[in-house]
CSV table of C-alpha atoms in Angstrom, one decimal:
chain,number,residue,atom,x,y,z
E,253,UNK,CA,0.0,-0.1,0.0
E,254,UNK,CA,1.3,3.4,-1.0
E,255,UNK,CA,1.7,6.1,1.6
E,256,UNK,CA,-1.1,8.7,1.6
E,257,UNK,CA,-1.5,12.2,3.0
E,258,UNK,CA,-2.3,12.4,6.6
E,259,UNK,CA,-5.9,13.3,7.4
E,260,UNK,CA,-6.0,16.4,9.6
E,261,UNK,CA,-9.8,16.1,10.3
E,262,UNK,CA,-10.0,14.4,13.8
E,263,UNK,CA,-13.7,13.9,13.1
E,264,UNK,CA,-13.1,11.9,10.0
E,265,UNK,CA,-14.8,8.6,9.3
E,266,UNK,CA,-11.7,6.5,10.1
E,267,UNK,CA,-11.0,8.3,13.4
E,268,UNK,CA,-14.7,7.6,14.4
E,269,UNK,CA,-14.1,4.1,13.4
E,270,UNK,CA,-11.0,3.8,15.6
E,271,UNK,CA,-12.9,5.3,18.4
E,272,UNK,CA,-15.7,2.9,17.9
E,273,UNK,CA,-14.1,-0.5,17.0
E,274,UNK,CA,-10.7,0.1,18.8
E,275,UNK,CA,-11.6,0.8,22.4
E,276,UNK,CA,-10.7,-2.4,24.2
E,277,UNK,CA,-11.9,-5.7,25.3
E,278,UNK,CA,-15.2,-4.5,26.7
E,279,UNK,CA,-15.8,-1.1,25.0
E,280,UNK,CA,-15.5,-1.8,21.3
E,281,UNK,CA,-18.7,-1.7,19.3
E,282,UNK,CA,-19.9,-2.7,15.8
E,283,UNK,CA,-19.8,0.1,13.1
E,284,UNK,CA,-23.1,1.6,12.1
E,285,UNK,CA,-24.1,1.2,8.4
E,286,UNK,CA,-23.8,4.9,7.8
E,287,UNK,CA,-20.2,4.9,9.4
E,288,UNK,CA,-19.3,1.9,7.3
E,289,UNK,CA,-20.2,3.7,4.2
E,290,UNK,CA,-18.2,6.8,5.0
E,291,UNK,CA,-15.2,4.7,5.9
E,292,UNK,CA,-15.3,2.8,2.6
E,293,UNK,CA,-15.6,6.2,0.9
E,294,UNK,CA,-12.4,7.4,2.6
E,295,UNK,CA,-10.6,4.1,1.8
E,296,UNK,CA,-11.5,4.5,-2.0
E,297,UNK,CA,-10.3,8.0,-2.0
E,298,UNK,CA,-7.0,7.1,-0.4
E,299,UNK,CA,-7.2,9.9,2.1
E,300,UNK,CA,-6.4,7.8,5.1
E,301,UNK,CA,-2.9,7.6,6.5
E,302,UNK,CA,-1.2,4.2,6.8
E,303,UNK,CA,-1.0,4.6,10.6
E,304,UNK,CA,-4.6,5.3,10.9
E,305,UNK,CA,-5.5,2.4,8.6
E,306,UNK,CA,-3.4,0.0,10.6
E,307,UNK,CA,-4.8,1.2,13.9
E,308,UNK,CA,-8.4,0.9,12.6
E,309,UNK,CA,-7.8,-2.7,11.1
E,310,UNK,CA,-6.0,-3.7,14.4
E,311,UNK,CA,-9.0,-2.7,16.5
E,312,UNK,CA,-11.5,-4.2,14.0
E,313,UNK,CA,-9.7,-7.5,13.7
E,314,UNK,CA,-9.5,-7.8,17.5
E,315,UNK,CA,-13.1,-7.0,18.0
E,316,UNK,CA,-14.0,-9.4,15.1
E,317,UNK,CA,-16.0,-8.3,12.0
E,318,UNK,CA,-19.7,-8.3,12.5
E,319,UNK,CA,-22.0,-9.5,9.7
E,320,UNK,CA,-22.6,-6.0,8.3
E,321,UNK,CA,-18.8,-5.2,8.6
E,322,UNK,CA,-17.8,-7.8,6.1
E,323,UNK,CA,-18.8,-5.3,3.3
E,324,UNK,CA,-15.5,-3.5,4.1
E,325,UNK,CA,-13.6,-6.3,2.4
E,326,UNK,CA,-15.0,-5.1,-1.0
E,327,UNK,CA,-12.7,-2.1,-0.7
E,328,UNK,CA,-9.5,-4.2,-0.3
E,329,UNK,CA,-7.8,-6.6,-3.0
E,330,UNK,CA,-9.3,-10.0,-3.1
E,331,UNK,CA,-7.9,-12.2,-0.5
E,332,UNK,CA,-6.6,-9.7,1.8
E,333,UNK,CA,-8.4,-11.0,4.9
E,334,UNK,CA,-8.1,-14.7,4.1
E,335,UNK,CA,-4.9,-14.9,6.1
E,336,UNK,CA,-3.2,-12.6,8.6
E,337,UNK,CA,0.0,-12.4,6.6
E,338,UNK,CA,-2.1,-11.0,3.7
E,339,UNK,CA,-3.3,-8.1,5.9
E,340,UNK,CA,0.3,-7.4,6.9
E,341,UNK,CA,1.6,-7.5,3.3
E,342,UNK,CA,-1.2,-5.1,2.1
E,343,UNK,CA,-0.6,-2.6,5.0
E,344,UNK,CA,3.3,-2.5,4.7
E,345,UNK,CA,4.8,-4.6,1.9
E,346,UNK,CA,8.1,-2.7,2.4
E,347,UNK,CA,8.3,-3.6,6.1
E,348,UNK,CA,10.9,-6.3,7.3
E,349,UNK,CA,9.7,-9.9,7.0
E,350,UNK,CA,10.3,-10.6,10.6
E,351,UNK,CA,8.1,-7.7,11.5
E,352,UNK,CA,5.3,-8.9,9.3
E,353,UNK,CA,5.6,-12.3,10.9
E,354,UNK,CA,5.3,-10.8,14.4
E,355,UNK,CA,2.2,-8.7,13.3
E,356,UNK,CA,0.6,-11.8,11.9
E,357,UNK,CA,1.0,-13.4,15.3
E,358,UNK,CA,-0.8,-10.4,16.9
E,359,UNK,CA,-3.7,-10.6,14.3
E,360,UNK,CA,-4.0,-14.3,15.2
E,361,UNK,CA,-4.4,-13.1,18.8
E,362,UNK,CA,-1.1,-14.9,19.9
E,363,UNK,CA,1.1,-13.3,22.5
E,364,UNK,CA,4.7,-12.4,21.9
E,365,UNK,CA,7.6,-13.6,24.1
E,366,UNK,CA,10.2,-11.2,25.4
E,367,UNK,CA,12.6,-11.5,22.5
E,368,UNK,CA,9.8,-11.1,19.9
E,369,UNK,CA,8.5,-8.0,21.7
E,370,UNK,CA,12.0,-6.5,21.9
E,371,UNK,CA,12.3,-7.1,18.0
E,372,UNK,CA,8.9,-5.5,17.5
E,373,UNK,CA,9.8,-2.6,19.7
E,374,UNK,CA,13.0,-1.9,17.9
E,375,UNK,CA,11.0,-1.6,14.6
E,376,UNK,CA,8.3,0.5,16.1
E,377,UNK,CA,10.8,3.0,17.3
E,378,UNK,CA,12.9,2.9,14.2
E,379,UNK,CA,12.5,5.0,11.0
E,380,UNK,CA,12.1,2.0,8.8
E,381,UNK,CA,9.2,2.0,6.3
E,382,UNK,CA,6.0,0.3,7.6
E,383,UNK,CA,3.8,2.8,9.3
E,384,UNK,CA,0.6,0.7,8.5
E,385,UNK,CA,2.1,-2.1,10.6
E,386,UNK,CA,3.1,0.4,13.4
E,387,UNK,CA,-0.5,1.5,13.7
E,388,UNK,CA,-1.7,-2.0,13.6
E,389,UNK,CA,0.7,-3.4,16.3
E,390,UNK,CA,0.1,-0.4,18.6
E,391,UNK,CA,-3.6,-0.8,18.3
E,392,UNK,CA,-3.8,-4.5,18.9
E,393,UNK,CA,-1.4,-4.4,21.9
E,394,UNK,CA,-3.6,-1.8,23.5
E,395,UNK,CA,-7.0,-3.4,22.7
E,396,UNK,CA,-6.2,-6.8,24.1
E,397,UNK,CA,-3.7,-5.5,26.8
E,398,UNK,CA,-0.1,-6.4,27.0
E,399,UNK,CA,1.6,-9.3,28.9
E,400,UNK,CA,4.4,-8.7,31.3
E,401,UNK,CA,6.8,-10.2,28.8
E,402,UNK,CA,5.6,-7.9,26.1
E,403,UNK,CA,6.0,-5.0,28.3
E,404,UNK,CA,9.5,-5.9,29.3
E,405,UNK,CA,10.6,-6.5,25.7
E,406,UNK,CA,9.1,-3.2,24.5
E,407,UNK,CA,10.7,-1.3,27.4
E,408,UNK,CA,14.1,-2.9,26.6
E,409,UNK,CA,13.8,-1.6,23.1
E,410,UNK,CA,12.9,1.9,24.4
E,411,UNK,CA,15.9,1.9,26.9
E,412,UNK,CA,18.2,1.2,23.8
E,413,UNK,CA,17.1,4.6,22.3
E,414,UNK,CA,18.0,6.7,25.3
E,415,UNK,CA,20.7,9.3,24.7
E,416,UNK,CA,24.0,7.8,25.7
E,417,UNK,CA,24.9,10.5,28.3
E,418,UNK,CA,22.1,9.4,30.5
E,419,UNK,CA,23.9,6.3,31.3
E,420,UNK,CA,26.9,7.9,32.8
E,421,UNK,CA,27.3,7.7,36.4
E,422,UNK,CA,25.6,10.6,38.1
E,423,UNK,CA,27.5,13.0,40.5
E,424,UNK,CA,24.4,13.3,42.6
E,425,UNK,CA,25.4,12.5,46.3
E,426,UNK,CA,21.8,11.7,47.2
E,427,UNK,CA,19.5,8.9,46.3
E,428,UNK,CA,17.4,9.6,43.3
E,429,UNK,CA,13.6,9.7,43.2
E,430,UNK,CA,12.1,9.6,39.7
E,431,UNK,CA,8.5,11.0,39.3
E,432,UNK,CA,6.7,9.8,36.2
E,433,UNK,CA,3.4,11.7,35.5
E,434,UNK,CA,1.2,10.9,32.7
E,435,UNK,CA,2.1,12.9,29.7
E,436,UNK,CA,-1.5,13.7,28.6
E,437,UNK,CA,-1.9,16.0,31.6
E,438,UNK,CA,-5.0,17.2,33.5
E,439,UNK,CA,-8.1,18.8,32.4
E,440,UNK,CA,-10.1,18.9,35.7
E,441,UNK,CA,-7.5,19.8,38.3
E,442,UNK,CA,-4.4,21.9,39.1
E,443,UNK,CA,-1.1,19.9,39.2
E,444,UNK,CA,1.0,19.8,42.4
E,445,UNK,CA,4.0,17.8,41.2
E,446,UNK,CA,6.7,20.5,41.4
E,447,UNK,CA,5.7,21.0,45.1
E,448,UNK,CA,5.7,17.4,45.8
E,449,UNK,CA,9.3,17.2,44.2
E,450,UNK,CA,10.2,20.1,46.7
E,451,UNK,CA,8.9,18.1,49.6
E,452,UNK,CA,10.6,14.9,48.6
E,453,UNK,CA,14.0,16.8,48.3
E,454,UNK,CA,13.4,17.9,52.0
E,455,UNK,CA,13.7,14.1,52.8
E,456,UNK,CA,17.2,14.1,51.4
E,457,UNK,CA,16.5,12.9,47.9
E,458,UNK,CA,17.4,14.3,44.5
E,459,UNK,CA,14.1,14.3,42.4
E,460,UNK,CA,14.0,14.1,38.7
E,461,UNK,CA,10.8,14.2,36.7
E,462,UNK,CA,10.3,12.9,33.2
E,463,UNK,CA,8.3,15.2,30.9
E,464,UNK,CA,7.4,15.3,27.3
E,465,UNK,CA,5.0,16.6,24.7
E,466,UNK,CA,1.3,15.7,25.0
E,467,UNK,CA,0.1,13.2,22.5
E,468,UNK,CA,-3.4,13.1,23.9
E,469,UNK,CA,-6.2,11.9,23.9
E,470,UNK,CA,-6.5,14.4,26.7
E,471,UNK,CA,-5.0,17.7,26.0
E,472,UNK,CA,-4.8,19.5,29.3
E,473,UNK,CA,-1.9,21.1,30.8
E,474,UNK,CA,0.9,18.5,31.4
E,475,UNK,CA,4.1,18.5,33.5
E,476,UNK,CA,6.2,19.8,30.6
E,477,UNK,CA,4.0,22.8,30.1
E,478,UNK,CA,4.1,23.5,33.9
E,479,UNK,CA,7.9,23.0,34.2
E,480,UNK,CA,8.6,25.3,31.2
E,481,UNK,CA,6.2,27.9,32.6
E,482,UNK,CA,7.9,27.8,36.0
E,483,UNK,CA,11.4,28.1,34.3
E,484,UNK,CA,12.3,24.8,36.0
E,485,UNK,CA,15.7,23.3,35.6
E,486,UNK,CA,16.1,20.8,32.8
E,487,UNK,CA,18.9,18.2,32.9
E,488,UNK,CA,21.1,18.2,29.7
E,489,UNK,CA,24.0,16.3,31.0
E,490,UNK,CA,24.7,14.6,34.3
E,491,UNK,CA,27.3,17.1,35.2
E,492,UNK,CA,24.3,19.4,36.0
E,493,UNK,CA,24.0,17.5,39.3
E,494,UNK,CA,27.0,19.3,40.6
E,495,UNK,CA,24.5,22.2,41.3
E,496,UNK,CA,22.2,22.3,44.2
E,497,UNK,CA,18.8,20.8,43.8
E,498,UNK,CA,16.5,23.3,42.3
E,499,UNK,CA,13.3,24.2,44.2
E,500,UNK,CA,11.1,22.1,42.0
E,501,UNK,CA,13.6,19.3,41.3
E,502,UNK,CA,15.1,18.5,38.0
E,503,UNK,CA,13.3,17.7,34.7
E,504,UNK,CA,14.2,15.6,31.7
E,505,UNK,CA,12.6,16.5,28.4
E,506,UNK,CA,11.6,13.4,26.3
E,507,UNK,CA,13.0,14.9,23.2
E,508,UNK,CA,16.4,15.2,24.8
E,509,UNK,CA,16.1,11.6,26.3
E,510,UNK,CA,14.9,9.7,23.3
E,511,UNK,CA,14.1,11.4,19.9
E,512,UNK,CA,12.7,8.0,18.9
E,513,UNK,CA,10.1,8.2,21.6
E,514,UNK,CA,9.4,11.8,20.9
E,515,UNK,CA,8.6,10.9,17.2
E,516,UNK,CA,5.7,8.8,18.5
E,517,UNK,CA,3.9,11.9,19.9
E,518,UNK,CA,2.8,12.8,16.3
E,519,UNK,CA,2.1,9.2,15.4
E,520,UNK,CA,-0.1,8.8,18.5
E,521,UNK,CA,-2.1,11.8,17.5
E,522,UNK,CA,-3.1,9.9,14.3
E,523,UNK,CA,-3.9,6.6,15.8
E,524,UNK,CA,-6.0,8.5,18.6
E,525,UNK,CA,-6.2,5.7,21.3
E,526,UNK,CA,-3.5,5.5,23.8
E,527,UNK,CA,-0.9,2.6,22.9
E,528,UNK,CA,1.5,0.9,25.2
E,529,UNK,CA,3.8,4.0,25.0
E,530,UNK,CA,1.4,5.9,27.4
E,531,UNK,CA,2.5,3.4,30.1
E,532,UNK,CA,6.1,2.6,29.2
E,533,UNK,CA,7.4,6.0,28.3
E,534,UNK,CA,7.3,6.8,32.0
E,535,UNK,CA,9.3,3.9,33.1
E,536,UNK,CA,12.5,4.4,31.3
E,537,UNK,CA,15.2,4.7,33.9
E,538,UNK,CA,18.0,7.0,32.5
E,539,UNK,CA,19.6,7.9,35.8
E,540,UNK,CA,19.3,4.5,37.6
E,541,UNK,CA,16.9,6.0,40.2
E,542,UNK,CA,16.4,4.4,43.5
E,543,UNK,CA,12.7,5.0,43.7
E,544,UNK,CA,10.1,5.6,40.8
E,545,UNK,CA,6.8,7.3,41.8
E,546,UNK,CA,3.8,6.9,39.3
E,547,UNK,CA,0.1,6.8,39.2
E,548,UNK,CA,-2.5,4.5,37.8
E,549,UNK,CA,-6.1,5.6,37.8
E,550,UNK,CA,-7.8,2.5,36.4
E,551,UNK,CA,-7.8,-0.6,38.7
E,552,UNK,CA,-6.0,-3.1,36.6
E,553,UNK,CA,-3.1,-0.9,35.9
E,554,UNK,CA,-1.8,-0.6,39.5
E,555,UNK,CA,-0.4,-4.2,39.5
E,556,UNK,CA,0.7,-4.0,36.0
E,557,UNK,CA,2.9,-1.1,36.8
E,558,UNK,CA,4.4,-2.6,39.8
E,559,UNK,CA,5.4,-5.5,37.5
E,560,UNK,CA,6.8,-3.2,34.9
E,561,UNK,CA,8.9,-1.5,37.5
E,562,UNK,CA,10.2,-4.8,38.8
E,563,UNK,CA,11.1,-6.2,35.4
E,564,UNK,CA,12.7,-2.8,34.7
E,565,UNK,CA,14.8,-3.4,37.8
E,566,UNK,CA,13.9,-0.3,39.7
E,567,UNK,CA,15.1,-0.9,43.3
E,568,UNK,CA,11.7,0.4,44.6
E,569,UNK,CA,8.5,1.8,43.2
E,570,UNK,CA,5.4,3.6,44.6
E,571,UNK,CA,2.3,3.5,42.5
E,572,UNK,CA,-0.6,5.8,43.4
E,573,UNK,CA,-4.0,4.4,42.6
E,574,UNK,CA,-7.5,6.0,42.9
E,575,UNK,CA,-6.0,9.4,43.1
E,576,UNK,CA,-6.6,12.4,40.8
E,577,UNK,CA,-6.6,11.2,37.2
E,578,UNK,CA,-3.5,12.3,35.3
E,579,UNK,CA,-1.4,13.2,38.3
E,580,UNK,CA,0.1,11.6,41.4
E,581,UNK,CA,-2.1,13.8,43.6
E,582,UNK,CA,-4.1,12.3,46.3
E,583,UNK,CA,-7.9,12.4,46.3
E,584,UNK,CA,-9.5,14.0,49.4
E,585,UNK,CA,-12.9,12.5,49.4
E,586,UNK,CA,-11.9,8.9,48.8
E,587,UNK,CA,-9.2,6.6,50.0
E,588,UNK,CA,-6.1,6.6,47.9
E,589,UNK,CA,-4.3,3.3,47.3
E,590,UNK,CA,-0.6,3.3,47.8
E,591,UNK,CA,1.0,0.2,46.0
E,592,UNK,CA,4.7,-0.3,47.0
E,593,UNK,CA,7.4,-2.8,45.9
E,594,UNK,CA,11.2,-3.1,46.8
E,595,UNK,CA,13.9,-5.3,45.9
E,596,UNK,CA,15.6,-7.5,48.6
E,597,UNK,CA,19.1,-8.6,48.9
E,598,UNK,CA,18.3,-11.9,47.1
E,599,UNK,CA,17.0,-10.0,44.1
E,600,UNK,CA,13.3,-10.9,44.9
E,601,UNK,CA,10.7,-8.2,45.3
E,602,UNK,CA,8.3,-7.8,48.2
E,603,UNK,CA,5.1,-5.7,47.8
E,604,UNK,CA,3.0,-3.8,50.2
E,605,UNK,CA,-0.3,-2.0,49.7
E,606,UNK,CA,-2.1,0.4,52.0
E,607,UNK,CA,-4.8,3.0,51.9
E,608,UNK,CA,-4.5,6.7,52.8
E,609,UNK,CA,-7.6,8.5,53.9
E,610,UNK,CA,-7.1,12.2,53.6
E,611,UNK,CA,-10.0,13.3,55.8
E,612,UNK,CA,-8.7,11.0,58.6
E,613,UNK,CA,-5.2,12.4,58.3
E,614,UNK,CA,-6.4,16.0,58.0
E,615,UNK,CA,-8.8,15.5,60.9
E,616,UNK,CA,-11.5,17.4,59.1
E,617,UNK,CA,-14.2,16.7,56.7
E,618,UNK,CA,-13.9,17.7,53.0
E,619,UNK,CA,-17.3,18.6,51.7
E,620,UNK,CA,-16.8,18.0,48.1
E,621,UNK,CA,-13.9,16.8,45.8
E,622,UNK,CA,-12.5,19.7,43.9
E,623,UNK,CA,-13.1,19.7,40.1
E,624,UNK,CA,-11.7,22.5,38.2
E,625,UNK,CA,-13.6,23.6,35.0
E,626,UNK,CA,-10.8,24.3,32.4
E,627,UNK,CA,-7.8,24.8,34.7
E,628,UNK,CA,-5.3,27.4,33.2
E,629,UNK,CA,-1.5,27.1,33.2
E,630,UNK,CA,-1.2,30.7,34.6
E,631,UNK,CA,-3.4,30.0,37.6
E,632,UNK,CA,-1.6,26.6,38.4
E,633,UNK,CA,1.8,28.4,38.2
E,634,UNK,CA,0.5,31.2,40.3
E,635,UNK,CA,-0.7,28.6,43.0
E,636,UNK,CA,2.6,26.7,43.0
E,637,UNK,CA,4.6,29.9,43.5
E,638,UNK,CA,2.3,31.3,46.2
E,639,UNK,CA,2.5,27.9,48.0
E,640,UNK,CA,6.3,27.8,47.8
E,641,UNK,CA,6.7,31.3,49.2
E,642,UNK,CA,3.8,31.5,51.8
E,643,UNK,CA,3.2,27.8,52.7
E,644,UNK,CA,-0.4,28.0,51.7
E,645,UNK,CA,-2.7,29.5,49.0
E,646,UNK,CA,-6.2,30.8,49.1
E,647,UNK,CA,-7.3,27.5,47.4
E,648,UNK,CA,-8.3,25.1,50.2
E,649,UNK,CA,-8.3,22.0,48.1
E,650,UNK,CA,-4.9,22.8,46.7
E,651,UNK,CA,-3.4,23.2,50.1
E,652,UNK,CA,-5.0,20.1,51.5
E,653,UNK,CA,-4.1,18.0,48.4
E,654,UNK,CA,-0.3,18.9,48.8
E,655,UNK,CA,-0.4,18.1,52.5
E,656,UNK,CA,-2.1,14.7,52.0
E,657,UNK,CA,-0.1,13.6,48.9
E,658,UNK,CA,3.3,14.5,50.6
E,659,UNK,CA,2.3,12.7,53.9
E,660,UNK,CA,1.0,9.6,51.9
E,661,UNK,CA,4.2,9.5,49.9
E,662,UNK,CA,6.4,9.9,53.1
E,663,UNK,CA,4.6,6.8,54.6
E,664,UNK,CA,5.4,4.8,51.3
E,665,UNK,CA,9.0,5.9,51.5
E,666,UNK,CA,9.3,4.9,55.0
E,667,UNK,CA,8.0,1.4,54.2
E,668,UNK,CA,10.7,1.2,51.4
E,669,UNK,CA,13.4,2.2,53.8
E,670,UNK,CA,12.6,-0.4,56.4
């Protein structure tokens, strides 16, 4: 299939098709007749990018074609859907043969072992031709969920793209905590991460936060936007550690860390749904951190993220579950789950889980959970600076969230240190 111009219309038929058929195990739906006709018209006009077509077919094939959806086959060469390898050949005839084989396995609903996932990951992050299969693989892995081996192999391929300087021994004389916020940011709350980093540094740690461009599907303010607006300190080389820790900790921009990962920001905007990278990009470990702190809003991902951390050989990890979506901030009206893991001297990991009740800790009721309608970057920055300088702001929820989050993380770190 020849490469076609990228559609800039996020409400195009194929995008709606991805959002309908490529949601996941429980949410995917059959395509309505009107949408089917619109997608077929787009296919015949060749206005669909290879990435989008691959993502659409990946979701559709994982869902399984309904009786009505079989009409789509008429827009493809005869026999395209007879075998999985035919689909791969149609999408990306120019792609490497081993990649076509791996994608055929994915279409056939098979799982990849660690080595296979590593090979696939190297292709996904490369600039080799084959965007149709990139879209297909990313979509399938997301829809049917990745296994621990697949996560580990993909993460290994990501680690291999990291800028070499990041592997040098750091000159930091304190243990390193790495904060890994979701890159798609927040759209209903103010972020407190720079102030959490400030608190963690008071516990005698060096704090480094990973940040990068927002690839969606939410397009709220993210940690990169906040750090840049605060004029925070971005690490360029490890020699920067000779300086004292900045107020808001250090930041690493994904484009400096791994140009290969940064290229996926634009790809992900085309395939719409969040693929495996939305999880794994946060778990690269360029500075060999001692503790990683991340969040998982949806229930199944807490345990998965602990496993990713352990397979990535982080000495310890804290995953915040049931907090404020898009951040490591703790909820005030419901208990936040704190999932911890730490490596023992024999190399095995031991886990611990506990709940943090903010109202109980604060010894006061919180009438409602704050929900900000369209939080602005300027106001978020103003609140952070005011809190840093005054120890509080006029925003009660902001103040209480910082106190609760810092205390809950302190308790998690205390368990790790035992």
